[in-house]
Short mmCIF file of C-alpha atoms in Angstrom, two decimals:
data_model
loop_
_atom_site.label_atom_id
_atom_site.label_comp_id
_atom_site.label_asym_id
_atom_site.label_seq_id
_atom_site.Cartn_x
_atom_site.Cartn_y
_atom_site.Cartn_z
CA MET A 1 0.59 0.52 -44.48
CA THR A 2 1.73 2.78 -46.87
CA THR A 3 5.19 4.37 -45.83
CA THR A 4 2.81 7.80 -45.67
CA ALA A 5 0.73 5.82 -42.50
CA ALA A 6 3.81 4.66 -41.06
CA ARG A 7 5.41 7.96 -41.09
CA ARG A 8 2.87 9.48 -39.11
CA ASP A 9 2.41 6.68 -36.23
CA ARG A 10 6.51 6.93 -36.13
CA GLN A 11 6.12 10.95 -35.58
CA ARG A 12 2.82 10.29 -33.03
CA GLN A 13 4.91 8.07 -30.83
CA GLN A 14 7.65 10.20 -30.80
CA LEU A 15 4.88 13.00 -30.05
CA VAL A 16 3.58 11.23 -27.15
CA GLU A 17 7.23 10.16 -25.74
CA ALA A 18 8.35 14.00 -26.19
CA ALA A 19 5.27 15.09 -24.48
CA GLU A 20 5.66 12.40 -21.30
CA ARG A 21 9.08 13.63 -20.70
CA ALA A 22 8.33 17.57 -20.77
CA ILE A 23 5.20 16.10 -18.04
CA ALA A 24 7.43 14.03 -15.98
CA GLU A 25 9.87 17.01 -15.67
CA LYS A 26 7.91 20.36 -15.61
CA GLY A 27 4.02 18.98 -14.94
CA LEU A 28 1.28 19.63 -16.91
CA ALA A 29 1.88 23.53 -17.24
CA GLY A 30 5.28 22.67 -18.53
CA LEU A 31 3.28 21.19 -21.58
CA LYS A 32 4.08 23.37 -24.74
CA ALA A 33 2.77 22.63 -28.25
CA ARG A 34 5.52 25.01 -30.01
CA GLU A 35 8.53 23.52 -27.78
CA LEU A 36 6.90 19.73 -28.62
CA ALA A 37 6.91 20.43 -32.35
CA GLY A 38 10.17 21.50 -32.41
CA GLU A 39 11.40 18.63 -30.36
CA ILE A 40 10.14 16.25 -32.92
CA GLY A 41 11.14 18.60 -36.11
CA CYS A 42 7.67 19.08 -37.49
CA ALA A 43 5.65 22.47 -38.02
CA LEU A 44 3.37 23.40 -35.14
CA GLY A 45 0.42 23.57 -37.63
CA ALA A 46 1.47 19.83 -38.46
CA LEU A 47 0.99 18.73 -34.89
CA TYR A 48 -2.65 18.68 -35.33
CA ASN A 49 -1.98 15.75 -37.73
CA LEU A 50 -1.13 13.40 -35.39
CA VAL A 51 -3.43 14.49 -32.50
CA ARG A 52 -6.69 16.27 -32.37
CA ASP A 53 -5.61 18.51 -29.63
CA MET A 54 -3.93 18.80 -26.68
CA ASP A 55 -6.18 16.96 -24.58
CA GLU A 56 -5.79 13.75 -26.86
CA LEU A 57 -2.26 14.21 -26.51
CA VAL A 58 -2.25 14.21 -22.62
CA LEU A 59 -5.12 11.56 -22.52
CA ARG A 60 -2.24 9.41 -24.69
CA VAL A 61 0.47 10.20 -22.08
CA GLY A 62 -2.09 9.05 -19.34
CA SER A 63 -2.56 5.77 -20.91
CA ARG A 64 1.15 5.46 -20.81
CA THR A 65 1.09 6.22 -17.25
CA LEU A 66 -2.01 3.90 -16.43
CA ALA A 67 -0.28 1.08 -18.20
CA ARG A 68 2.55 1.20 -16.13
CA LEU A 69 0.73 1.70 -12.89
CA ASP A 70 -1.36 -1.42 -13.97
CA VAL A 71 1.65 -3.37 -14.40
CA THR A 72 3.07 -1.93 -10.70
CA LEU A 73 -0.42 -2.81 -9.11
CA ASP A 74 -0.79 -6.44 -10.56
CA ARG A 75 3.06 -7.47 -9.56
CA ALA A 76 2.20 -6.27 -5.96
CA SER A 77 -1.33 -8.06 -5.91
CA GLN A 78 -0.02 -11.30 -7.33
CA ALA A 79 2.99 -11.38 -4.90
CA ALA A 80 0.48 -10.93 -1.95
CA PHE A 81 -1.93 -13.64 -3.54
CA SER A 82 1.29 -16.06 -3.50
CA ALA A 83 2.11 -15.14 0.07
CA ALA A 84 -1.35 -15.40 1.28
CA PRO A 85 -3.93 -16.65 -0.82
CA GLN A 86 -6.26 -16.18 1.83
CA ASP A 87 -5.65 -12.90 3.18
CA ALA A 88 -7.90 -10.55 0.78
CA ALA A 89 -7.16 -7.41 3.12
CA GLY A 90 -3.48 -7.85 2.93
CA ARG A 91 -3.92 -7.88 -0.75
CA LEU A 92 -5.68 -4.53 -0.76
CA VAL A 93 -2.68 -3.23 1.32
CA ALA A 94 -0.30 -4.48 -1.07
CA VAL A 95 -1.91 -2.59 -3.96
CA ALA A 96 -2.46 0.72 -1.82
CA LEU A 97 1.01 0.64 -0.94
CA ALA A 98 2.08 0.15 -4.55
CA TYR A 99 -0.22 3.00 -5.39
CA CYS A 100 1.22 4.94 -3.04
CA ALA A 101 5.18 3.83 -4.57
CA PHE A 102 4.35 4.63 -8.02
CA ALA A 103 2.85 8.30 -6.91
CA ARG A 104 6.15 8.79 -4.98
CA GLU A 105 8.44 7.98 -8.27
CA ASN A 106 6.17 9.44 -10.79
CA PRO A 107 4.59 12.24 -9.17
CA ARG A 108 4.21 14.56 -12.11
CA LEU A 109 2.85 12.11 -14.37
CA TRP A 110 0.74 10.98 -11.58
CA ARG A 111 -0.79 14.05 -10.64
CA THR A 112 -1.55 14.99 -14.19
CA LEU A 113 -4.02 11.92 -14.54
CA PHE A 114 -6.13 14.10 -11.80
CA GLU A 115 -5.03 17.73 -12.54
CA HIS A 116 -6.06 17.06 -16.71
CA ARG A 117 -9.51 18.57 -17.86
CA MET A 118 -11.10 18.45 -20.82
CA ALA A 119 -11.37 21.53 -22.99
CA GLU A 120 -14.84 23.02 -22.20
CA GLY A 121 -17.63 21.06 -24.37
CA SER A 122 -15.30 18.22 -24.69
CA GLU A 123 -16.00 14.50 -23.31
CA VAL A 124 -13.50 12.33 -22.16
CA PRO A 125 -13.44 9.53 -24.89
CA GLU A 126 -14.56 5.94 -24.49
CA TRP A 127 -11.12 4.63 -24.71
CA ALA A 128 -9.56 6.92 -22.41
CA VAL A 129 -12.49 5.93 -19.86
CA ALA A 130 -12.64 1.98 -20.55
CA GLU A 131 -8.30 2.37 -19.27
CA GLN A 132 -9.48 4.41 -16.21
CA MET A 133 -12.08 1.66 -14.95
CA GLN A 134 -9.68 -1.35 -15.66
CA LEU A 135 -7.26 -0.77 -12.80
CA PHE A 136 -10.62 -1.06 -10.46
CA ARG A 137 -10.40 -4.48 -11.06
CA HIS A 138 -7.26 -4.47 -8.38
CA ILE A 139 -9.38 -3.39 -5.99
CA MET A 140 -12.54 -5.13 -7.15
CA ALA A 141 -11.45 -8.49 -6.53
CA PRO A 142 -10.06 -8.56 -3.21
CA LEU A 143 -13.26 -6.87 -1.93
CA ALA A 144 -15.19 -9.63 -3.50
CA ASP A 145 -13.26 -12.26 -1.60
CA LEU A 146 -13.77 -10.02 1.72
CA LEU A 147 -17.42 -9.06 1.15
CA PRO A 148 -19.21 -12.13 -0.79
CA GLN A 149 -22.62 -11.50 0.04
CA ALA A 150 -22.75 -7.77 -0.44
CA GLY A 151 -24.83 -6.62 -3.94
CA ASP A 152 -22.54 -5.15 -6.92
CA GLN A 153 -23.62 -1.73 -6.49
CA GLN A 154 -22.72 -1.61 -2.66
CA ARG A 155 -19.13 -3.18 -3.39
CA PHE A 156 -18.71 -0.41 -6.37
CA LEU A 157 -19.09 2.37 -3.87
CA LEU A 158 -17.07 0.81 -1.32
CA GLY A 159 -14.34 0.30 -4.16
CA ARG A 160 -14.51 3.92 -5.00
CA THR A 161 -14.47 5.13 -1.43
CA LEU A 162 -11.55 3.11 -0.41
CA PHE A 163 -9.72 4.32 -3.77
CA SER A 164 -10.44 7.85 -3.05
CA ALA A 165 -9.23 7.42 0.80
CA VAL A 166 -6.11 6.05 0.11
CA HIS A 167 -5.68 8.50 -2.88
CA GLY A 168 -6.40 11.37 -0.16
CA VAL A 169 -3.52 10.07 2.01
CA VAL A 170 -1.15 9.90 -0.46
CA ALA A 171 -1.85 13.21 -2.42
CA ILE A 172 -1.63 15.30 0.76
CA GLY A 173 1.19 13.36 2.36
CA LEU A 174 3.63 13.96 -0.75
CA GLU A 175 2.84 17.46 -1.28
CA GLU A 176 3.55 17.88 2.76
CA LYS A 177 0.61 19.77 3.56
CA LEU A 178 0.95 20.82 6.96
CA VAL A 179 -1.88 18.65 7.73
CA ALA A 180 -0.54 15.96 6.05
CA VAL A 181 0.66 12.56 7.27
CA PRO A 182 4.62 13.07 7.62
CA ARG A 183 6.50 11.24 4.60
CA GLN A 184 8.21 8.64 6.84
CA GLU A 185 4.90 7.64 8.15
CA LEU A 186 3.09 7.28 4.81
CA ASP A 187 3.11 3.46 4.13
CA ARG A 188 2.53 2.44 7.88
CA GLN A 189 -0.66 4.66 8.24
CA ILE A 190 -1.95 4.09 4.20
CA GLU A 191 -1.46 -0.30 5.86
CA ALA A 192 -3.49 1.09 9.10
CA LEU A 193 -6.19 2.79 7.22
CA VAL A 194 -7.13 -0.09 4.73
CA ARG A 195 -6.51 -2.71 7.81
CA LEU A 196 -9.19 -0.82 9.96
CA VAL A 197 -11.76 -0.80 6.87
CA CYS A 198 -11.39 -4.42 6.74
CA ALA A 199 -11.62 -4.97 10.15
CA GLY A 200 -14.46 -2.87 10.19
CA LEU A 201 -16.41 -4.69 7.40
CA ALA A 202 -15.77 -8.04 9.18
CA ALA A 203 -17.01 -7.08 12.52
CA GLU A 204 -19.85 -4.95 11.47
CA PRO A 205 -20.71 -5.86 7.66
CA ARG A 206 -24.20 -4.27 8.27
CA LEU A 207 -22.45 -0.81 7.85
CA ILE A 208 -22.18 -0.91 4.16
CA ARG A 209 -26.12 -1.91 3.63
CA MET B 1 -4.65 54.55 16.75
CA THR B 2 -4.01 57.37 14.41
CA THR B 3 -6.27 58.21 11.56
CA THR B 4 -3.59 57.20 9.08
CA ALA B 5 -3.48 53.83 10.62
CA ALA B 6 -7.41 53.24 11.00
CA ARG B 7 -7.80 54.34 7.36
CA ARG B 8 -4.93 51.80 6.45
CA ASP B 9 -6.57 48.59 8.58
CA ARG B 10 -10.11 49.78 6.72
CA GLN B 11 -8.38 49.57 3.26
CA ARG B 12 -6.97 45.99 4.45
CA GLN B 13 -10.07 44.59 5.10
CA GLN B 14 -11.52 45.97 1.85
CA LEU B 15 -8.82 44.33 0.09
CA VAL B 16 -9.27 40.88 1.59
CA GLU B 17 -13.18 41.08 1.36
CA ALA B 18 -12.13 41.72 -2.47
CA ALA B 19 -9.83 39.10 -2.56
CA GLU B 20 -12.41 36.65 -0.84
CA ARG B 21 -14.91 37.34 -3.42
CA ALA B 22 -12.38 37.03 -6.56
CA ILE B 23 -11.57 33.71 -5.42
CA ALA B 24 -15.19 32.74 -4.23
CA GLU B 25 -16.18 33.56 -8.01
CA LYS B 26 -13.31 32.74 -10.19
CA GLY B 27 -10.84 30.42 -8.09
CA LEU B 28 -6.82 31.48 -7.07
CA ALA B 29 -6.34 31.47 -11.03
CA GLY B 30 -8.70 34.69 -10.99
CA LEU B 31 -6.83 36.80 -8.40
CA LYS B 32 -5.49 39.75 -10.41
CA ALA B 33 -3.41 42.51 -7.92
CA ARG B 34 -4.22 45.19 -10.60
CA GLU B 35 -8.16 44.38 -10.63
CA LEU B 36 -7.90 44.24 -6.12
CA ALA B 37 -6.44 47.77 -6.38
CA GLY B 38 -8.74 49.10 -9.25
CA GLU B 39 -11.98 47.55 -6.91
CA ILE B 40 -10.70 49.22 -3.85
CA GLY B 41 -9.53 52.20 -4.97
CA CYS B 42 -5.77 52.68 -4.59
CA ALA B 43 -2.85 52.40 -6.76
CA LEU B 44 -1.27 48.94 -7.70
CA GLY B 45 1.88 49.56 -5.55
CA ALA B 46 0.06 50.85 -2.35
CA LEU B 47 -1.25 47.57 -2.47
CA TYR B 48 1.84 46.42 -0.85
CA ASN B 49 1.52 48.55 2.23
CA LEU B 50 -1.48 46.98 3.44
CA VAL B 51 -0.08 43.45 2.65
CA ARG B 52 3.51 42.25 2.09
CA ASP B 53 2.69 40.28 -0.92
CA MET B 54 0.17 38.26 -2.58
CA ASP B 55 0.90 35.24 -0.48
CA GLU B 56 -0.18 37.19 2.60
CA LEU B 57 -3.34 38.06 1.05
CA VAL B 58 -4.38 34.58 -0.09
CA LEU B 59 -3.45 33.52 3.48
CA ARG B 60 -5.56 36.13 4.91
CA VAL B 61 -8.64 35.11 2.80
CA GLY B 62 -7.72 31.42 4.21
CA SER B 63 -7.76 32.66 7.41
CA ARG B 64 -11.31 33.53 6.92
CA THR B 65 -12.29 30.43 5.40
CA LEU B 66 -10.85 28.39 7.98
CA ALA B 67 -12.58 30.82 11.04
CA ARG B 68 -16.18 29.79 9.10
CA LEU B 69 -14.90 26.15 8.53
CA ASP B 70 -14.29 26.12 12.30
CA VAL B 71 -17.96 27.45 13.05
CA THR B 72 -19.47 24.80 10.98
CA LEU B 73 -17.45 21.87 12.29
CA ASP B 74 -18.09 23.47 16.30
CA ARG B 75 -21.88 23.52 15.50
CA ALA B 76 -21.79 19.57 13.81
CA SER B 77 -20.06 18.39 16.76
CA GLN B 78 -21.91 19.79 19.57
CA ALA B 79 -25.11 19.11 17.84
CA ALA B 80 -23.97 15.35 17.42
CA PHE B 81 -22.38 15.52 21.67
CA SER B 82 -26.45 17.06 22.32
CA ALA B 83 -28.00 14.07 20.62
CA ALA B 84 -25.50 11.38 21.76
CA PRO B 85 -22.80 11.97 24.35
CA GLN B 86 -21.25 8.93 24.47
CA ASP B 87 -20.98 8.18 20.48
CA ALA B 88 -17.53 9.43 19.43
CA ALA B 89 -17.89 7.98 16.61
CA GLY B 90 -21.14 9.65 15.69
CA ARG B 91 -19.16 12.82 16.51
CA LEU B 92 -16.55 12.19 14.00
CA VAL B 93 -19.37 11.76 11.20
CA ALA B 94 -21.05 14.58 11.66
CA VAL B 95 -17.58 16.54 11.64
CA ALA B 96 -16.82 14.69 7.91
CA LEU B 97 -20.33 15.36 7.02
CA ALA B 98 -19.89 18.96 7.85
CA TYR B 99 -16.86 19.33 5.95
CA CYS B 100 -18.12 17.84 3.03
CA ALA B 101 -21.01 20.32 2.98
CA PHE B 102 -18.77 23.32 3.86
CA ALA B 103 -16.76 22.50 0.63
CA ARG B 104 -19.81 21.78 -1.55
CA GLU B 105 -20.98 25.12 -0.29
CA ASN B 106 -17.68 27.23 -0.90
CA PRO B 107 -15.82 24.92 -3.62
CA ARG B 108 -13.29 27.83 -4.58
CA LEU B 109 -12.40 29.13 -1.49
CA TRP B 110 -12.08 25.48 0.16
CA ARG B 111 -10.09 24.41 -3.00
CA THR B 112 -7.57 27.51 -2.55
CA LEU B 113 -6.75 26.06 1.14
CA PHE B 114 -5.17 23.13 -0.61
CA GLU B 115 -3.72 24.61 -4.16
CA HIS B 116 -2.14 27.72 -2.58
CA ARG B 117 1.53 27.42 -2.19
CA MET B 118 3.88 30.26 -1.11
CA ALA B 119 6.19 31.84 -3.43
CA GLU B 120 9.63 29.85 -3.86
CA GLY B 121 11.70 30.46 -0.39
CA SER B 122 8.98 31.53 1.81
CA GLU B 123 7.47 29.74 4.66
CA VAL B 124 4.17 29.73 6.14
CA PRO B 125 3.79 32.35 8.74
CA GLU B 126 3.29 30.82 12.50
CA TRP B 127 -0.13 32.31 13.03
CA ALA B 128 -1.45 30.49 9.50
CA VAL B 129 0.08 27.41 10.71
CA ALA B 130 -1.58 28.00 14.19
CA GLU B 131 -4.79 28.47 12.54
CA GLN B 132 -4.73 25.25 10.41
CA MET B 133 -4.01 22.98 13.33
CA GLN B 134 -6.47 24.54 15.19
CA LEU B 135 -9.20 23.04 13.69
CA PHE B 136 -7.90 19.27 14.24
CA ARG B 137 -9.38 19.75 17.60
CA HIS B 138 -12.64 18.44 16.07
CA ILE B 139 -11.09 15.26 15.46
CA MET B 140 -8.82 14.93 18.31
CA ALA B 141 -11.48 14.97 20.97
CA PRO B 142 -13.63 12.09 19.56
CA LEU B 143 -10.53 10.29 18.91
CA ALA B 144 -9.24 10.73 22.42
CA ASP B 145 -12.94 9.00 23.25
CA LEU B 146 -12.41 6.30 20.99
CA LEU B 147 -8.77 5.58 22.00
CA PRO B 148 -8.31 6.38 25.91
CA GLN B 149 -5.00 3.96 25.51
CA ALA B 150 -3.25 5.16 22.59
CA GLY B 151 -0.35 7.30 22.71
CA ASP B 152 -0.25 10.93 21.39
CA GLN B 153 1.66 10.28 18.43
CA GLN B 154 -0.53 7.36 17.16
CA ARG B 155 -3.61 9.59 17.87
CA PHE B 156 -1.94 12.43 16.17
CA LEU B 157 -1.00 10.41 12.88
CA LEU B 158 -4.39 8.39 12.63
CA GLY B 159 -6.25 12.10 13.06
CA ARG B 160 -4.39 13.20 9.73
CA THR B 161 -4.81 10.02 8.25
CA LEU B 162 -8.48 10.14 8.69
CA PHE B 163 -8.48 13.63 7.89
CA SER B 164 -6.73 12.98 5.00
CA ALA B 165 -8.90 10.00 3.90
CA VAL B 166 -11.98 11.93 4.24
CA HIS B 167 -10.67 14.94 2.32
CA GLY B 168 -9.85 12.59 -0.73
CA VAL B 169 -13.45 11.49 -0.78
CA VAL B 170 -15.08 14.56 -0.89
CA ALA B 171 -12.01 16.50 -3.65
CA ILE B 172 -12.44 13.62 -6.13
CA GLY B 173 -16.18 13.53 -5.46
CA LEU B 174 -16.67 16.98 -5.74
CA GLU B 175 -14.76 17.49 -9.36
CA GLU B 176 -17.02 14.24 -10.23
CA LYS B 177 -13.90 12.74 -11.59
CA LEU B 178 -14.45 9.37 -13.59
CA VAL B 179 -13.35 7.27 -10.57
CA ALA B 180 -14.89 9.42 -8.22
CA VAL B 181 -17.81 8.17 -5.56
CA PRO B 182 -21.48 9.78 -7.65
CA ARG B 183 -22.09 13.06 -6.02
CA GLN B 184 -25.63 11.85 -4.71
CA GLU B 185 -23.88 8.96 -2.67
CA LEU B 186 -21.06 11.07 -1.12
CA ASP B 187 -22.47 12.10 2.46
CA ARG B 188 -23.05 7.99 2.63
CA GLN B 189 -20.25 6.53 1.86
CA ILE B 190 -18.30 9.25 3.74
CA GLU B 191 -20.73 7.94 7.17
CA ALA B 192 -19.16 4.50 5.75
CA LEU B 193 -15.86 5.18 5.88
CA VAL B 194 -15.90 6.74 9.06
CA ARG B 195 -17.83 4.42 10.84
CA LEU B 196 -15.88 1.23 9.37
CA VAL B 197 -12.50 2.56 10.67
CA CYS B 198 -14.06 3.37 14.21
CA ALA B 199 -15.47 -0.29 13.98
CA GLY B 200 -12.13 -1.25 13.07
CA LEU B 201 -10.72 0.30 15.99
CA ALA B 202 -12.90 -1.42 18.20
CA ALA B 203 -12.75 -4.60 16.87
CA GLU B 204 -8.65 -4.51 16.56
CA PRO B 205 -7.07 -2.00 18.23
CA ARG B 206 -3.82 -3.31 17.70
CA LEU B 207 -3.87 -2.32 14.42
CA ILE B 208 -2.70 1.28 15.06
CA ARG B 209 0.18 -0.01 17.40
#
């Protein structure tokens, strides 16, 4: 690698880290190109030699958030598996609770994963799509144990439904909306929701046909 | 009522309707006091003789949205009751599907109910709290039929959890996020989610103890 390329890589890394700090402190709306350029000591225009646009920068921050979330979910899932290898529902509960804990500890970075929208006419690049889809394995693997007879398409849809449902309880709960589950009850309600769905699957598997 | 008071009431009504149209077209971020004043033909400062602040205006629009949502949910619930008076789960499904349909048809007004935050230091006034809570009866009544033995507190928490879960599936689904349930599958997945939870409650009622 030439010295110039190495320097640009280092600066890009600094830029992404500065953007991550800004989002963690002030949320997505607090991300200002001019301030970031000042922080890493480059001209405003030179920023766009490091990333194509602000969308790419936000996606690179999201990539770091997802990687940390992935580690958290993996750890929770493995701990649950070690404790009770046969209890696929318990694994789903552990993943859902770890998701809630991550959101609670990283509220602005987590919210940015959902708030960010690409500029008009731009599509999310393939690498970012692949990273997001990657995390679904934490849901899909226990679902495969719970529903060995189901088709891929049914499991895929149920996995997304379950994710969205838990996400809804977490998102409304952490924002402490009037209609929310109170914060101190969140973990118990998330566990109840996941366990009820799993008990429903066991009692009436025809419901997802 | 004096002529002046009647005139102010009429103007307030016009203001709320203009704000509703603006939010329906452009979302909460598209609400501009100056444009509204222009539209109803009053000075910018005079707006604040009609409503205390923009928060009150947004809440008054929200009040209209909630009233329409209430009618929609009521109709769905009653139709389900007429079709099958014993099927409390079916009533919950009907309410959830009506909620999704309302969100689909009123995307920006519906989203405003959740996006709006009071100005720093202000609290949601009592009348607005009461209106929001009012809508929970569409969930709480069928839950009471499903769980005659449960305590009020358990039912109250489960009602919020169920609402948040369905809301999550609808919100992520309608935004067509990568991780969302695809739009054309939304209704079936919402029904599956609610039915699975109800089947879980029937099979293992201890899960919510």
